[in-house]
Amino acid sequence: MTTKTQYDPSSGSIPAESLLIYRPDRRHEIWRFITYMVLHANWFHLGFNIVVQLIIGLPLEMVHGSIRIAAIYIAGVFAGSLGTSVVEPLTSLVGASGGVYALLAAHFANVLLNFNYMKYGILKLASILIF
């Protein structure tokens, strides 16, 4: 006899049957390589991703435009799921950390390439390397 576990929204956990999370046993469902970014493990996870996206993403978007930054973000999410499926093939994914890391990499590249033209460029570079 099999039993199904009921999802309790107050628990903060995501049901394994969700159509949005990336699951290795469902990797033929291609949308999962992207849609896992809309679900998060808990409120802290969601909040931290939002804060980093605002701090890093908004200045990048003001300089480079929404379409470029959105493309970088989605590419980071996709690369995160592909990389995880190769390195850790039994791991399920939720959250937008791949996109956040892509924004951090874009910000680092932006500071590195425009270092000589930025006011306080050395401080910006140091803050990226420290954090």
Coordinates of N, CA and C in Angstrom, one line a residue:
M1 N 0.8 -1.2 0.0 CA 0.0 0.0 0.0 C 0.9 1.2 0.0
T2 N 0.6 2.2 -0.9 CA 1.4 3.4 -0.9 C 0.5 4.5 -0.4
T3 N 1.2 5.4 0.3 CA 0.5 6.6 0.8 C 1.1 7.9 0.3
K4 N 0.3 8.9 0.0 CA 0.7 10.1 -0.4 C 0.9 11.1 0.7
T5 N 1.9 11.8 0.7 CA 2.1 12.8 1.8 C 1.4 14.1 1.4
Q6 N 0.6 14.6 2.3 CA -0.1 15.9 2.1 C 0.9 17.0 2.3
Y7 N 0.8 18.0 1.4 CA 1.7 19.2 1.5 C 1.0 20.2 2.6
D8 N 1.8 20.6 3.5 CA 1.4 21.5 4.5 C 2.1 22.9 4.2
P9 N 1.4 23.9 3.7 CA 2.0 25.2 3.4 C 2.7 25.8 4.6
S10 N 2.3 25.6 5.8 CA 2.9 26.2 7.0 C 4.2 25.6 7.3
S11 N 4.5 24.4 6.7 CA 5.8 23.8 7.1 C 7.0 24.4 6.3
G12 N 6.7 25.1 5.3 CA 7.8 25.8 4.5 C 8.5 24.8 3.5
S13 N 8.0 23.6 3.5 CA 8.7 22.7 2.6 C 7.9 22.6 1.3
I14 N 8.6 22.2 0.2 CA 8.0 22.1 -1.1 C 7.7 20.7 -1.4
P15 N 6.5 20.4 -1.9 CA 6.1 19.0 -2.2 C 7.0 18.5 -3.3
A16 N 7.4 17.3 -3.2 CA 8.3 16.6 -4.2 C 7.5 16.4 -5.5
E17 N 6.2 16.4 -5.5 CA 5.4 16.2 -6.7 C 5.2 17.5 -7.5
S18 N 5.8 18.6 -7.0 CA 5.6 19.9 -7.7 C 6.0 19.8 -9.2
L19 N 5.3 20.5 -10.0 CA 5.6 20.5 -11.4 C 6.8 21.5 -11.7
L20 N 7.2 22.3 -10.8 CA 8.1 23.3 -11.0 C 9.5 23.0 -10.6
I21 N 9.7 22.2 -9.5 CA 11.1 21.9 -9.1 C 11.9 21.0 -10.1
Y22 N 13.2 21.2 -10.0 CA 14.0 20.3 -10.9 C 14.2 19.0 -10.1
R23 N 13.8 17.9 -10.8 CA 14.0 16.6 -10.2 C 14.7 15.8 -11.2
P24 N 15.8 15.1 -10.8 CA 16.6 14.3 -11.7 C 15.8 13.2 -12.4
D25 N 14.9 12.6 -11.7 CA 14.1 11.5 -12.4 C 13.1 12.1 -13.4
R26 N 12.9 13.4 -13.5 CA 12.0 14.0 -14.4 C 12.8 14.9 -15.4
R27 N 14.0 14.6 -15.6 CA 14.8 15.6 -16.5 C 14.4 15.7 -17.9
H28 N 13.5 14.7 -18.3 CA 13.0 14.8 -19.7 C 11.9 15.9 -19.8
E29 N 11.4 16.4 -18.7 CA 10.5 17.5 -18.6 C 11.3 18.8 -18.6
I30 N 11.5 19.3 -19.8 CA 12.5 20.4 -20.0 C 12.2 21.7 -19.2
W31 N 11.0 22.0 -19.0 CA 10.7 23.2 -18.3 C 11.3 23.3 -16.9
R32 N 11.5 22.1 -16.3 CA 12.0 22.1 -15.0 C 13.4 22.7 -14.8
F33 N 14.2 22.7 -15.9 CA 15.5 23.3 -15.9 C 15.4 24.8 -15.7
I34 N 14.3 25.4 -15.9 CA 14.1 26.9 -15.6 C 13.1 27.2 -14.5
T35 N 12.0 26.4 -14.4 CA 11.0 26.8 -13.5 C 11.3 26.6 -12.0
Y36 N 12.3 25.9 -11.7 CA 12.7 25.7 -10.3 C 13.1 27.0 -9.7
M37 N 13.3 28.0 -10.4 CA 13.8 29.3 -9.9 C 12.6 30.0 -9.2
V38 N 11.4 29.7 -9.4 CA 10.2 30.4 -8.8 C 9.9 29.9 -7.4
L39 N 10.4 28.7 -7.1 CA 10.1 28.1 -5.8 C 11.4 28.2 -4.9
H40 N 11.2 28.4 -3.6 CA 12.3 28.6 -2.7 C 12.1 27.6 -1.5
A41 N 13.1 27.3 -0.8 CA 13.0 26.3 0.3 C 12.3 26.9 1.5
N42 N 12.5 28.2 1.8 CA 11.9 28.8 2.9 C 11.9 30.3 2.7
W43 N 11.3 31.1 3.6 CA 11.2 32.5 3.5 C 12.6 33.2 3.5
F44 N 13.5 32.7 4.3 CA 14.9 33.3 4.3 C 15.5 33.1 3.0
H45 N 15.4 32.0 2.4 CA 16.0 31.7 1.0 C 15.4 32.7 0.0
L46 N 14.1 32.9 0.0 CA 13.5 33.8 -0.9 C 14.0 35.2 -0.6
G47 N 13.9 35.6 0.6 CA 14.4 37.0 1.0 C 15.8 37.3 0.6
F48 N 16.7 36.3 0.9 CA 18.1 36.6 0.6 C 18.3 36.7 -0.9
N49 N 17.6 35.9 -1.7 CA 17.8 36.0 -3.2 C 17.2 37.3 -3.7
I50 N 16.1 37.8 -3.1 CA 15.5 39.1 -3.5 C 16.5 40.2 -3.2
V51 N 17.0 40.2 -2.0 CA 17.9 41.3 -1.6 C 19.2 41.3 -2.5
V52 N 19.8 40.2 -2.7 CA 21.0 40.2 -3.6 C 20.6 40.6 -5.0
Q53 N 19.4 40.2 -5.5 CA 19.0 40.6 -6.8 C 18.8 42.1 -6.9
L54 N 18.3 42.7 -5.9 CA 18.1 44.1 -5.9 C 19.4 44.9 -5.8
I55 N 20.3 44.4 -4.9 CA 21.5 45.1 -4.7 C 22.4 45.0 -5.9
I56 N 22.5 43.9 -6.5 CA 23.4 43.7 -7.6 C 22.7 43.9 -9.0
G57 N 21.4 43.4 -9.1 CA 20.7 43.5 -10.3 C 20.3 44.8 -10.8
L58 N 19.8 45.7 -9.9 CA 19.3 47.0 -10.3 C 20.4 47.9 -10.9
P59 N 21.5 48.0 -10.3 CA 22.6 48.8 -10.9 C 23.0 48.3 -12.3
L60 N 23.1 47.0 -12.4 CA 23.4 46.4 -13.7 C 22.4 46.7 -14.7
E61 N 21.1 46.6 -14.3 CA 20.0 46.8 -15.2 C 20.0 48.3 -15.7
M62 N 20.3 49.2 -14.8 CA 20.3 50.6 -15.1 C 21.4 50.9 -16.2
V63 N 22.5 50.2 -16.1 CA 23.6 50.4 -17.1 C 23.4 49.6 -18.4
H64 N 23.0 48.3 -18.3 CA 23.0 47.4 -19.4 C 21.6 47.1 -20.0
G65 N 20.6 47.5 -19.3 CA 19.2 47.3 -19.8 C 18.6 46.0 -19.3
S66 N 17.3 46.0 -19.3 CA 16.5 44.8 -18.7 C 16.7 43.6 -19.5
I67 N 16.7 43.7 -20.8 CA 16.8 42.4 -21.6 C 18.1 41.7 -21.4
R68 N 19.2 42.4 -21.4 CA 20.5 41.8 -21.2 C 20.6 41.2 -19.9
I69 N 20.2 41.9 -18.8 CA 20.3 41.3 -17.5 C 19.4 40.1 -17.3
A70 N 18.2 40.2 -17.9 CA 17.3 39.1 -17.8 C 17.9 37.8 -18.5
A71 N 18.5 38.1 -19.7 CA 19.2 37.0 -20.4 C 20.3 36.3 -19.6
I72 N 21.1 37.2 -18.9 CA 22.1 36.7 -18.0 C 21.5 35.9 -16.9
Y73 N 20.5 36.4 -16.3 CA 19.8 35.7 -15.1 C 19.3 34.4 -15.5
I74 N 18.5 34.3 -16.6 CA 17.9 33.0 -17.1 C 19.0 32.1 -17.5
A75 N 20.1 32.6 -18.1 CA 21.2 31.7 -18.5 C 21.9 31.1 -17.3
G76 N 22.0 31.9 -16.2 CA 22.5 31.4 -14.9 C 21.7 30.4 -14.3
V77 N 20.4 30.5 -14.3 CA 19.4 29.5 -13.8 C 19.6 28.2 -14.6
F78 N 19.6 28.4 -15.9 CA 19.7 27.2 -16.8 C 21.0 26.5 -16.6
A79 N 22.1 27.3 -16.5 CA 23.5 26.7 -16.3 C 23.5 26.0 -14.9
G80 N 22.9 26.6 -13.9 CA 22.9 26.0 -12.6 C 22.2 24.6 -12.6
S81 N 21.1 24.5 -13.3 CA 20.4 23.2 -13.3 C 21.2 22.2 -14.1
L82 N 21.8 22.6 -15.2 CA 22.6 21.7 -16.1 C 23.8 21.3 -15.3
G83 N 24.5 22.2 -14.7 CA 25.7 21.9 -13.9 C 25.4 20.9 -12.8
T84 N 24.3 21.2 -12.1 CA 24.0 20.3 -11.0 C 23.6 18.9 -11.5
S85 N 22.9 18.8 -12.6 CA 22.5 17.5 -13.1 C 23.7 16.7 -13.6
V86 N 24.8 17.3 -13.9 CA 26.0 16.6 -14.3 C 26.8 16.2 -13.0
V87 N 27.0 17.2 -12.2 CA 27.9 17.0 -11.0 C 27.2 16.2 -9.9
E88 N 26.0 16.5 -9.6 CA 25.2 15.8 -8.6 C 23.9 15.3 -9.2
P89 N 23.9 14.2 -9.9 CA 22.7 13.8 -10.6 C 21.5 13.4 -9.8
L90 N 21.7 13.2 -8.5 CA 20.5 12.8 -7.7 C 19.9 14.0 -6.9
T91 N 20.4 15.2 -7.1 CA 19.9 16.3 -6.4 C 18.8 17.1 -7.0
S92 N 17.7 17.4 -6.3 CA 16.6 18.2 -6.7 C 17.0 19.6 -6.4
L93 N 16.4 20.6 -7.2 CA 16.7 22.0 -7.0 C 15.5 22.8 -6.9
V94 N 15.6 23.8 -6.0 CA 14.6 24.9 -5.9 C 15.4 26.2 -5.7
G95 N 14.9 27.3 -6.0 CA 15.5 28.6 -5.7 C 16.2 29.2 -7.0
A96 N 16.5 30.5 -6.8 CA 17.1 31.2 -8.0 C 18.6 31.5 -7.8
S97 N 19.2 30.7 -7.0 CA 20.7 30.9 -6.8 C 21.5 30.9 -8.0
G98 N 21.2 30.1 -9.0 CA 22.0 30.1 -10.2 C 21.9 31.5 -10.9
G99 N 20.7 32.1 -10.9 CA 20.6 33.4 -11.5 C 21.3 34.5 -10.7
V100 N 21.2 34.3 -9.4 CA 21.9 35.3 -8.5 C 23.4 35.2 -8.7
Y101 N 24.0 34.0 -8.8 CA 25.4 33.9 -9.0 C 25.8 34.4 -10.4
A102 N 24.9 34.3 -11.4 CA 25.2 34.9 -12.7 C 25.2 36.4 -12.6
L103 N 24.3 37.0 -11.8 CA 24.3 38.4 -11.6 C 25.6 38.9 -10.9
L104 N 26.0 38.1 -9.9 CA 27.3 38.4 -9.2 C 28.5 38.3 -10.2
A105 N 28.5 37.3 -11.1 CA 29.6 37.2 -12.1 C 29.5 38.4 -13.0
A106 N 28.3 38.8 -13.5 CA 28.2 39.9 -14.4 C 28.7 41.2 -13.7
H107 N 28.4 41.4 -12.5 CA 28.8 42.6 -11.7 C 30.3 42.6 -11.6
F108 N 30.9 41.4 -11.3 CA 32.4 41.3 -11.2 C 33.0 41.7 -12.5
A109 N 32.5 41.1 -13.6 CA 33.0 41.4 -14.9 C 32.9 42.9 -15.3
N110 N 31.7 43.5 -14.9 CA 31.5 44.9 -15.2 C 32.5 45.7 -14.4
V111 N 32.8 45.4 -13.2 CA 33.8 46.2 -12.4 C 35.2 46.0 -13.0
L112 N 35.5 44.8 -13.3 CA 36.8 44.5 -13.8 C 37.1 45.2 -15.2
L113 N 36.1 45.1 -16.0 CA 36.3 45.8 -17.4 C 36.2 47.3 -17.3
N114 N 35.5 47.9 -16.4 CA 35.4 49.3 -16.3 C 36.1 49.9 -15.1
F115 N 37.1 49.2 -14.6 CA 37.8 49.5 -13.4 C 38.3 51.0 -13.4
N116 N 39.0 51.3 -14.5 CA 39.7 52.6 -14.7 C 38.7 53.8 -14.8
Y117 N 37.5 53.5 -15.1 CA 36.5 54.6 -15.3 C 35.5 54.8 -14.2
M118 N 35.6 53.9 -13.2 CA 34.7 53.9 -12.0 C 35.3 54.7 -10.9
K119 N 34.4 55.4 -10.3 CA 34.7 56.1 -9.0 C 34.8 55.1 -7.9
Y120 N 35.9 55.1 -7.2 CA 36.1 54.1 -6.1 C 36.1 52.7 -6.7
G121 N 36.7 52.5 -7.8 CA 36.8 51.2 -8.4 C 37.5 50.1 -7.6
I122 N 38.5 50.5 -6.9 CA 39.2 49.6 -6.0 C 38.4 49.1 -4.9
L123 N 37.5 50.0 -4.3 CA 36.6 49.6 -3.2 C 35.5 48.7 -3.7
K124 N 35.0 48.9 -4.9 CA 34.0 48.0 -5.5 C 34.6 46.6 -5.8
L125 N 35.8 46.6 -6.3 CA 36.4 45.3 -6.6 C 36.7 44.6 -5.3
A126 N 37.2 45.3 -4.3 CA 37.5 44.7 -3.0 C 36.2 44.1 -2.3
S127 N 35.1 44.9 -2.4 CA 33.9 44.4 -1.8 C 33.3 43.2 -2.5
I128 N 33.5 43.0 -3.8 CA 33.1 41.8 -4.4 C 33.9 40.6 -4.0
L129 N 35.2 40.8 -3.9 CA 36.1 39.8 -3.6 C 36.0 39.3 -2.1
I130 N 35.6 40.3 -1.2 CA 35.4 39.9 0.2 C 34.1 39.2 0.4
F131 N 33.1 39.7 -0.2 CA 31.8 39.1 0.0 C 31.5 38.0 -1.0

